[in-house]
GROMACS .gro file of C-alpha atoms in nm:
model
  238
    1UNK     CA    1  -1.113  -3.644  -2.398
    2UNK     CA    2  -1.284  -3.324  -2.295
    3UNK     CA    3  -1.660  -3.323  -2.239
    4UNK     CA    4  -1.853  -3.009  -2.334
    5UNK     CA    5  -2.205  -2.968  -2.202
    6UNK     CA    6  -2.490  -2.804  -2.390
    7UNK     CA    7  -2.820  -2.700  -2.234
    8UNK     CA    8  -3.075  -2.727  -2.513
    9UNK     CA    9  -3.434  -2.598  -2.499
   10UNK     CA   10  -3.711  -2.850  -2.568
   11UNK     CA   11  -3.657  -3.061  -2.884
   12UNK     CA   12  -3.595  -2.948  -3.242
   13UNK     CA   13  -3.245  -2.979  -3.392
   14UNK     CA   14  -3.043  -3.126  -3.105
   15UNK     CA   15  -2.924  -3.403  -3.338
   16UNK     CA   16  -2.688  -3.142  -3.486
   17UNK     CA   17  -2.467  -3.203  -3.178
   18UNK     CA   18  -2.396  -3.576  -3.228
   19UNK     CA   19  -2.336  -3.487  -3.594
   20UNK     CA   20  -2.080  -3.227  -3.485
   21UNK     CA   21  -1.916  -3.479  -3.252
   22UNK     CA   22  -1.887  -3.721  -3.544
   23UNK     CA   23  -1.738  -3.456  -3.774
   24UNK     CA   24  -1.485  -3.360  -3.506
   25UNK     CA   25  -1.384  -3.716  -3.422
   26UNK     CA   26  -1.030  -3.810  -3.519
   27UNK     CA   27  -0.921  -3.445  -3.523
   28UNK     CA   28  -0.739  -3.231  -3.267
   29UNK     CA   29  -1.080  -3.079  -3.189
   30UNK     CA   30  -1.239  -3.409  -3.087
   31UNK     CA   31  -1.457  -3.385  -2.777
   32UNK     CA   32  -1.759  -3.551  -2.623
   33UNK     CA   33  -2.058  -3.322  -2.681
   34UNK     CA   34  -2.330  -3.389  -2.424
   35UNK     CA   35  -2.679  -3.237  -2.454
   36UNK     CA   36  -2.925  -3.202  -2.167
   37UNK     CA   37  -3.269  -3.048  -2.208
   38UNK     CA   38  -3.473  -2.790  -2.026
   39UNK     CA   39  -3.833  -2.712  -2.111
   40UNK     CA   40  -4.062  -2.414  -2.148
   41UNK     CA   41  -4.342  -2.288  -2.367
   42UNK     CA   42  -4.235  -2.337  -2.727
   43UNK     CA   43  -4.301  -1.991  -2.861
   44UNK     CA   44  -4.076  -1.729  -3.017
   45UNK     CA   45  -4.217  -1.453  -2.798
   46UNK     CA   46  -4.031  -1.236  -2.550
   47UNK     CA   47  -4.213  -1.333  -2.228
   48UNK     CA   48  -4.186  -1.704  -2.299
   49UNK     CA   49  -3.818  -1.674  -2.396
   50UNK     CA   50  -3.737  -1.482  -2.079
   51UNK     CA   51  -3.891  -1.767  -1.879
   52UNK     CA   52  -3.703  -2.027  -2.084
   53UNK     CA   53  -3.366  -1.866  -2.007
   54UNK     CA   54  -3.436  -1.801  -1.640
   55UNK     CA   55  -3.159  -1.867  -1.384
   56UNK     CA   56  -3.366  -2.145  -1.228
   57UNK     CA   57  -3.407  -2.336  -1.554
   58UNK     CA   58  -3.044  -2.294  -1.652
   59UNK     CA   59  -2.933  -2.408  -1.306
   60UNK     CA   60  -3.147  -2.718  -1.360
   61UNK     CA   61  -2.970  -2.777  -1.692
   62UNK     CA   62  -2.631  -2.732  -1.524
   63UNK     CA   63  -2.729  -2.986  -1.258
   64UNK     CA   64  -2.823  -3.240  -1.526
   65UNK     CA   65  -2.484  -3.190  -1.692
   66UNK     CA   66  -2.290  -3.224  -1.367
   67UNK     CA   67  -2.280  -3.605  -1.386
   68UNK     CA   68  -2.085  -3.573  -1.712
   69UNK     CA   69  -1.814  -3.353  -1.554
   70UNK     CA   70  -1.802  -3.104  -1.843
   71UNK     CA   71  -1.502  -2.880  -1.903
   72UNK     CA   72  -1.735  -2.602  -2.024
   73UNK     CA   73  -2.109  -2.543  -2.057
   74UNK     CA   74  -2.300  -2.350  -2.323
   75UNK     CA   75  -2.663  -2.240  -2.316
   76UNK     CA   76  -2.756  -2.358  -2.665
   77UNK     CA   77  -3.028  -2.106  -2.734
   78UNK     CA   78  -2.993  -1.775  -2.914
   79UNK     CA   79  -3.332  -1.620  -2.850
   80UNK     CA   80  -3.338  -1.736  -2.487
   81UNK     CA   81  -3.020  -1.536  -2.428
   82UNK     CA   82  -3.039  -1.220  -2.640
   83UNK     CA   83  -3.391  -1.140  -2.513
   84UNK     CA   84  -3.221  -1.051  -2.186
   85UNK     CA   85  -3.047  -0.769  -2.375
   86UNK     CA   86  -2.668  -0.727  -2.363
   87UNK     CA   87  -2.620  -0.671  -1.991
   88UNK     CA   88  -2.878  -0.929  -1.892
   89UNK     CA   89  -2.728  -1.188  -2.126
   90UNK     CA   90  -2.388  -1.133  -1.965
   91UNK     CA   91  -2.541  -1.179  -1.620
   92UNK     CA   92  -2.720  -1.492  -1.743
   93UNK     CA   93  -2.387  -1.645  -1.846
   94UNK     CA   94  -2.221  -1.541  -1.520
   95UNK     CA   95  -2.490  -1.716  -1.318
   96UNK     CA   96  -2.473  -2.024  -1.540
   97UNK     CA   97  -2.097  -2.047  -1.488
   98UNK     CA   98  -2.149  -2.014  -1.115
   99UNK     CA   99  -2.412  -2.290  -1.118
  100UNK     CA  100  -2.203  -2.522  -1.337
  101UNK     CA  101  -1.869  -2.450  -1.172
  102UNK     CA  102  -1.698  -2.423  -1.513
  103UNK     CA  103  -1.665  -2.158  -1.785
  104UNK     CA  104  -1.998  -2.090  -1.956
  105UNK     CA  105  -2.140  -1.898  -2.249
  106UNK     CA  106  -2.449  -1.882  -2.468
  107UNK     CA  107  -2.523  -1.896  -2.839
  108UNK     CA  108  -2.570  -1.519  -2.856
  109UNK     CA  109  -2.214  -1.459  -2.737
  110UNK     CA  110  -2.096  -1.742  -2.960
  111UNK     CA  111  -2.217  -1.546  -3.262
  112UNK     CA  112  -2.032  -1.228  -3.172
  113UNK     CA  113  -1.715  -1.414  -3.070
  114UNK     CA  114  -1.719  -1.618  -3.392
  115UNK     CA  115  -1.765  -1.308  -3.608
  116UNK     CA  116  -1.469  -1.144  -3.437
  117UNK     CA  117  -1.260  -1.458  -3.487
  118UNK     CA  118  -1.337  -1.447  -3.860
  119UNK     CA  119  -1.261  -1.075  -3.874
  120UNK     CA  120  -1.600  -0.984  -4.019
  121UNK     CA  121  -1.800  -0.676  -3.918
  122UNK     CA  122  -2.077  -0.626  -4.175
  123UNK     CA  123  -2.334  -0.905  -4.153
  124UNK     CA  124  -2.672  -1.005  -4.286
  125UNK     CA  125  -2.920  -1.173  -4.052
  126UNK     CA  126  -3.159  -1.441  -4.179
  127UNK     CA  127  -3.382  -1.511  -3.879
  128UNK     CA  128  -3.655  -1.770  -3.844
  129UNK     CA  129  -3.823  -1.567  -3.568
  130UNK     CA  130  -4.100  -1.308  -3.583
  131UNK     CA  131  -3.953  -0.966  -3.658
  132UNK     CA  132  -3.981  -0.823  -3.305
  133UNK     CA  133  -3.765  -1.106  -3.171
  134UNK     CA  134  -3.522  -1.081  -3.464
  135UNK     CA  135  -3.485  -0.709  -3.388
  136UNK     CA  136  -3.352  -0.796  -3.041
  137UNK     CA  137  -3.086  -1.021  -3.198
  138UNK     CA  138  -2.984  -0.732  -3.422
  139UNK     CA  139  -2.963  -0.505  -3.117
  140UNK     CA  140  -2.742  -0.759  -2.940
  141UNK     CA  141  -2.490  -0.805  -3.220
  142UNK     CA  142  -2.479  -0.430  -3.289
  143UNK     CA  143  -2.397  -0.375  -2.923
  144UNK     CA  144  -2.100  -0.607  -2.971
  145UNK     CA  145  -1.961  -0.417  -3.269
  146UNK     CA  146  -2.125  -0.576  -3.573
  147UNK     CA  147  -2.295  -0.375  -3.845
  148UNK     CA  148  -2.618  -0.537  -3.962
  149UNK     CA  149  -2.665  -0.445  -4.328
  150UNK     CA  150  -2.991  -0.640  -4.360
  151UNK     CA  151  -3.230  -0.835  -4.139
  152UNK     CA  152  -3.502  -1.070  -4.259
  153UNK     CA  153  -3.754  -1.264  -4.054
  154UNK     CA  154  -3.934  -1.581  -4.158
  155UNK     CA  155  -4.196  -1.524  -3.888
  156UNK     CA  156  -4.202  -1.883  -3.760
  157UNK     CA  157  -4.365  -1.896  -3.419
  158UNK     CA  158  -4.224  -2.216  -3.268
  159UNK     CA  159  -3.895  -2.403  -3.251
  160UNK     CA  160  -4.074  -2.726  -3.338
  161UNK     CA  161  -4.178  -2.579  -3.673
  162UNK     CA  162  -3.824  -2.458  -3.743
  163UNK     CA  163  -3.683  -2.801  -3.661
  164UNK     CA  164  -3.905  -2.960  -3.924
  165UNK     CA  165  -3.777  -2.745  -4.212
  166UNK     CA  166  -3.629  -2.967  -4.485
  167UNK     CA  167  -3.258  -2.909  -4.545
  168UNK     CA  168  -3.312  -2.787  -4.900
  169UNK     CA  169  -3.554  -2.526  -4.763
  170UNK     CA  170  -3.293  -2.419  -4.506
  171UNK     CA  171  -3.042  -2.368  -4.788
  172UNK     CA  172  -3.287  -2.165  -4.996
  173UNK     CA  173  -3.389  -1.952  -4.697
  174UNK     CA  174  -3.024  -1.871  -4.635
  175UNK     CA  175  -2.936  -1.795  -4.997
  176UNK     CA  176  -3.246  -1.579  -5.048
  177UNK     CA  177  -3.166  -1.365  -4.744
  178UNK     CA  178  -2.799  -1.289  -4.800
  179UNK     CA  179  -2.700  -0.932  -4.882
  180UNK     CA  180  -2.431  -0.818  -5.124
  181UNK     CA  181  -2.277  -0.580  -4.869
  182UNK     CA  182  -2.249  -0.843  -4.595
  183UNK     CA  183  -1.917  -1.010  -4.517
  184UNK     CA  184  -2.097  -1.301  -4.351
  185UNK     CA  185  -2.449  -1.438  -4.312
  186UNK     CA  186  -2.586  -1.510  -3.961
  187UNK     CA  187  -2.867  -1.765  -3.907
  188UNK     CA  188  -2.956  -1.739  -3.537
  189UNK     CA  189  -3.179  -2.031  -3.430
  190UNK     CA  190  -3.054  -2.351  -3.264
  191UNK     CA  191  -3.388  -2.509  -3.359
  192UNK     CA  192  -3.279  -2.510  -3.724
  193UNK     CA  193  -3.084  -2.804  -3.867
  194UNK     CA  194  -2.784  -2.643  -4.036
  195UNK     CA  195  -2.465  -2.838  -3.972
  196UNK     CA  196  -2.514  -3.064  -4.271
  197UNK     CA  197  -2.560  -2.779  -4.518
  198UNK     CA  198  -2.321  -2.501  -4.407
  199UNK     CA  199  -2.066  -2.580  -4.677
  200UNK     CA  200  -2.340  -2.590  -4.941
  201UNK     CA  201  -2.470  -2.248  -4.836
  202UNK     CA  202  -2.119  -2.100  -4.832
  203UNK     CA  203  -2.056  -2.232  -5.181
  204UNK     CA  204  -2.379  -2.073  -5.302
  205UNK     CA  205  -2.324  -1.727  -5.152
  206UNK     CA  206  -1.943  -1.713  -5.158
  207UNK     CA  207  -1.890  -1.599  -4.800
  208UNK     CA  208  -1.883  -1.737  -4.443
  209UNK     CA  209  -2.207  -1.854  -4.285
  210UNK     CA  210  -2.251  -1.857  -3.908
  211UNK     CA  211  -2.536  -2.074  -3.782
  212UNK     CA  212  -2.656  -2.116  -3.427
  213UNK     CA  213  -2.559  -2.476  -3.364
  214UNK     CA  214  -2.229  -2.431  -3.548
  215UNK     CA  215  -2.116  -2.133  -3.339
  216UNK     CA  216  -2.243  -2.296  -3.019
  217UNK     CA  217  -2.017  -2.598  -3.075
  218UNK     CA  218  -1.730  -2.364  -3.170
  219UNK     CA  219  -1.784  -2.165  -2.850
  220UNK     CA  220  -1.780  -2.479  -2.638
  221UNK     CA  221  -1.449  -2.587  -2.790
  222UNK     CA  222  -1.308  -2.238  -2.737
  223UNK     CA  223  -1.409  -2.235  -2.370
  224UNK     CA  224  -1.257  -2.580  -2.322
  225UNK     CA  225  -0.928  -2.461  -2.469
  226UNK     CA  226  -0.950  -2.692  -2.769
  227UNK     CA  227  -0.874  -2.605  -3.133
  228UNK     CA  228  -1.181  -2.516  -3.339
  229UNK     CA  229  -1.099  -2.698  -3.662
  230UNK     CA  230  -1.295  -2.928  -3.892
  231UNK     CA  231  -1.329  -2.973  -4.266
  232UNK     CA  232  -1.708  -2.981  -4.291
  233UNK     CA  233  -1.834  -2.710  -4.058
  234UNK     CA  234  -1.778  -2.401  -4.267
  235UNK     CA  235  -1.519  -2.126  -4.288
  236UNK     CA  236  -1.537  -2.070  -3.912
  237UNK     CA  237  -1.381  -2.412  -3.852
  238UNK     CA  238  -1.131  -2.389  -4.136
   0.00000   0.00000   0.00000
């Protein structure tokens, strides 16, 4: 069985990854999903996020994953990648791959790759971040060919706060921030528990939902050369 490594910042919603492993078990997409943590200042602010995604910290995460012999590694943080802007995020992934010795990516690229795989271009963004950080996510996905028809920001300052949102509140946040012109809804924070409610959100809004932990797992499977199929992880996996 393939092992896919995820470098996860601090602690918030990392239990989405064992849930994903469970949902994938017994399918052609089954893999061991291993999470290792790196740490920084828990704040959705540009300077702190640039530090969190630094080459030194990601190399430390890659070293922690090395004992598991992963087939691929993903930096499981959206804001800690897109804050480097498009070119910097690409360089971040290049250096991570070099440090890990295997193919690598980040959640930011997972979003744009997943949207392309679904064939969607017009998207709505429902961000947990303050608006200045959410604006950088919009810039990133626009650079990669997506049209953002709406962007909302919940203005939550820390990942710890996001991780404590009840699932029914996550669903309502998503539904309230969809847009009629969007072909898909993007929810870009790996600190938010979403894997257990993706199908519920999609049923409510009638379109695909891409969430950070969902696309991060999908990206890891893609890099490992595995099918990306499951019954309970949204349209992306079906």
